[in-house]
mmCIF file of C-alpha atoms in Angstrom:
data_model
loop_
_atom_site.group_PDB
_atom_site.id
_atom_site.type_symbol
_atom_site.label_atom_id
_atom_site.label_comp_id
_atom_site.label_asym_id
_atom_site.label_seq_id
_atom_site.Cartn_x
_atom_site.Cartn_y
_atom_site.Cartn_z
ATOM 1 C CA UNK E 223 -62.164 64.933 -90.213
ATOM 2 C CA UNK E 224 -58.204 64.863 -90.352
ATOM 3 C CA UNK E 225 -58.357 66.365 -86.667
ATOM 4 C CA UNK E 226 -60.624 64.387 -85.095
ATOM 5 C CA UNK E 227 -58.401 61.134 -87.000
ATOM 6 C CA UNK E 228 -55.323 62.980 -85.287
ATOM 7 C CA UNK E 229 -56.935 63.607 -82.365
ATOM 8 C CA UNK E 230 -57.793 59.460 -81.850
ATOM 9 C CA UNK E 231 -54.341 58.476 -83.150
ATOM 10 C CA UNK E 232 -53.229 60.862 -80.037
ATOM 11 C CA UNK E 233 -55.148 59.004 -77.912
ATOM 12 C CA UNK E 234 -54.424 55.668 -78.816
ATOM 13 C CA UNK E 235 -50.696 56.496 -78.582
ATOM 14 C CA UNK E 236 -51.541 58.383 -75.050
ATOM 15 C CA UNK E 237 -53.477 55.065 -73.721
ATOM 16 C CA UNK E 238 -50.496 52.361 -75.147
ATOM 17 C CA UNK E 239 -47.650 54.744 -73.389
ATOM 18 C CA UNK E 240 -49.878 54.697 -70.416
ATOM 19 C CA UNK E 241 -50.388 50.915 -70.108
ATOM 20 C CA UNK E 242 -46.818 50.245 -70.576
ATOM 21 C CA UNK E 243 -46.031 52.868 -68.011
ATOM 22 C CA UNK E 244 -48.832 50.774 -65.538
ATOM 23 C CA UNK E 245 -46.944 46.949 -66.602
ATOM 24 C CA UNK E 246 -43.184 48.928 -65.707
ATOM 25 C CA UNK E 247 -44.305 49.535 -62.725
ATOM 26 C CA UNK E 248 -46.446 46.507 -61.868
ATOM 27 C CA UNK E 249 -43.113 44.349 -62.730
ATOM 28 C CA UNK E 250 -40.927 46.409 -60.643
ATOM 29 C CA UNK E 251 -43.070 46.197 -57.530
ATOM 30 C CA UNK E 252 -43.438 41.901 -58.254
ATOM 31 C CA UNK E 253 -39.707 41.909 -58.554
ATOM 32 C CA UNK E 254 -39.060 44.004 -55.397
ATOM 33 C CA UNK E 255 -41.462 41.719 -53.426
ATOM 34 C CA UNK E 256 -39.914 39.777 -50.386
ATOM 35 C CA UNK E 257 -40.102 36.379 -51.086
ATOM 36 C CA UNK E 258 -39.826 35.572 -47.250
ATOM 37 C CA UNK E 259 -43.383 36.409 -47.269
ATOM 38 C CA UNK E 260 -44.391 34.246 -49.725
ATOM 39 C CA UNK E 261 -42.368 31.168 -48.440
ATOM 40 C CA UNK E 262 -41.659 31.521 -44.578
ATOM 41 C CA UNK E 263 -39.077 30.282 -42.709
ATOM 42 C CA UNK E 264 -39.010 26.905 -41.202
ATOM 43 C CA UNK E 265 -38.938 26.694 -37.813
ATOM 44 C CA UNK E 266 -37.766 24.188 -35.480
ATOM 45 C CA UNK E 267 -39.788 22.611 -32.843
ATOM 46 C CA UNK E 268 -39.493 24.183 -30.329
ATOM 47 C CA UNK E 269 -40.902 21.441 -27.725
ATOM 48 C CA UNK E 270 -38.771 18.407 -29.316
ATOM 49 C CA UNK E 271 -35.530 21.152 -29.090
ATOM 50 C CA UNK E 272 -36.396 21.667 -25.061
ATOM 51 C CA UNK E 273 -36.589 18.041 -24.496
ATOM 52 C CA UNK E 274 -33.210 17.429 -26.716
ATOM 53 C CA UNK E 275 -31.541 20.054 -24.699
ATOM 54 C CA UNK E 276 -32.761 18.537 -21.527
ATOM 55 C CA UNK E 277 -31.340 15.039 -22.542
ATOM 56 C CA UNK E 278 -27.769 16.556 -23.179
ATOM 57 C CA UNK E 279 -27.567 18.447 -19.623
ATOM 58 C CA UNK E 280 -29.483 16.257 -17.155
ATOM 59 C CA UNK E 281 -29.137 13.063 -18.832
ATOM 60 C CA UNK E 282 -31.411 10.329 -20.764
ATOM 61 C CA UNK E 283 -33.308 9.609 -17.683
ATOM 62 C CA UNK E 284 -34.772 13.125 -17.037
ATOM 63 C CA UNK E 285 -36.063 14.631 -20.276
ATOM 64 C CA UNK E 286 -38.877 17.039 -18.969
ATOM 65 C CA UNK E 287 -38.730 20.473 -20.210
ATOM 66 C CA UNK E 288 -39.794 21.670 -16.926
ATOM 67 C CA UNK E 289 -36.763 24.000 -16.481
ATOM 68 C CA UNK E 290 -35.790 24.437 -19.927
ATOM 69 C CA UNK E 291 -35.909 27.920 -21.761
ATOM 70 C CA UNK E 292 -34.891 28.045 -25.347
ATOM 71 C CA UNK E 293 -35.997 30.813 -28.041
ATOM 72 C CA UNK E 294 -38.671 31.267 -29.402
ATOM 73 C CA UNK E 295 -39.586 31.009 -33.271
ATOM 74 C CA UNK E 296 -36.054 29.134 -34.128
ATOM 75 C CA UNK E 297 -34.939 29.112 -37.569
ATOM 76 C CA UNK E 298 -34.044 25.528 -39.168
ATOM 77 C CA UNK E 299 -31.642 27.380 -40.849
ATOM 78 C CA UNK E 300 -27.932 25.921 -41.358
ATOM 79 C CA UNK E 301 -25.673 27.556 -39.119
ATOM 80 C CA UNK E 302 -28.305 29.110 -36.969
ATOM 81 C CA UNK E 303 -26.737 29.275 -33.437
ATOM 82 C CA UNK E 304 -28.954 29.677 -29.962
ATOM 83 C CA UNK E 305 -28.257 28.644 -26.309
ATOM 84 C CA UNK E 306 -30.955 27.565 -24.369
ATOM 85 C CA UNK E 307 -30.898 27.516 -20.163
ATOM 86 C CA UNK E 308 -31.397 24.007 -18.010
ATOM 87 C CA UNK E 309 -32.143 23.665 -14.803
ATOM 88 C CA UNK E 310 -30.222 20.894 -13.131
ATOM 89 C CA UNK E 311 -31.034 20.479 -9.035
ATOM 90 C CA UNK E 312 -30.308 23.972 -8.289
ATOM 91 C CA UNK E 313 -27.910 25.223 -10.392
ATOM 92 C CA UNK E 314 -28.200 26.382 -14.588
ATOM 93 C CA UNK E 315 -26.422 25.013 -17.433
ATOM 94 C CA UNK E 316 -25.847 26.194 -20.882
ATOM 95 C CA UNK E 317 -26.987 23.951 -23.952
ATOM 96 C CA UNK E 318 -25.263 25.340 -27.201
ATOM 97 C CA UNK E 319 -27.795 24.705 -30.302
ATOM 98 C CA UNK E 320 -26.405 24.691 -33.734
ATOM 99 C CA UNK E 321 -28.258 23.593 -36.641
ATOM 100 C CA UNK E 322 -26.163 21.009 -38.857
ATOM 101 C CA UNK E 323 -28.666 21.588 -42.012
ATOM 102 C CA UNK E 324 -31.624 22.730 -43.687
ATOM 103 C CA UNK E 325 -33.601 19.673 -42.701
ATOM 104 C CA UNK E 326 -33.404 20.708 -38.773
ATOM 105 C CA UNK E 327 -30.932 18.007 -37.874
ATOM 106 C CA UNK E 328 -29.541 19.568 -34.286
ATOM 107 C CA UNK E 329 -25.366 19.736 -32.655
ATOM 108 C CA UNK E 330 -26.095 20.137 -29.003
ATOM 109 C CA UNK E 331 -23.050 21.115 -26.174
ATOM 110 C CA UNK E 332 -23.603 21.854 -22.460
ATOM 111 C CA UNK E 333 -21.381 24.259 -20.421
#
């Protein structure tokens, strides 16, 4: 009988050192986890940045995008810079896009 009880004590301690082992490891892997995945980035719009863009080279009159070629997929990220390309008449001009804050609020500057 005193084997077998050593025997199960064995085992219990085996099975608790095992379990702990399993929660280490589960904890390190939820720790290590990119939270980018759970909470993507925002993006801007990428239509409403086009037609902003379009304002600040060609003017307030002529806000079609037709012409207009900005990034995809921008972040709304503060300090996030991009340039997007306008076509005015025949020639291109350079819109500077910086984002002023988290909320997506735009600085625009042609060259």
């Amino acid at each position: 009988m005193t084997d077998q009880g050593k025997f199960a004590r064995f085992l219990i301690t085996l099975s608790a050192v095992i379990v702990a082992g399993c929660a280490l490891t589960v904890t390190i892997k939820v720790m290590n986890t990119d939270t980018e995945a759970l909470y993507p980035p925002r993006l801007l719009d990428q239509e409403t940045v086009e037609r902003q863009a379009a304002e600040v080279a060609r003017g307030p009159k002529n806000v079609s995008r037709d012409g207009v070629e900005c990034p995809a997929a921008m972040k709304a990220e503060e300090g996030n810079k991009f340039d997007c390309r306008v076509r005015v008449g025949y020639n291109d001009k350079t819109v500077t896009v910086e984002v002023v804050d988290d909320q997506g609020r735009l600085s625009m500057n042609a060259s």
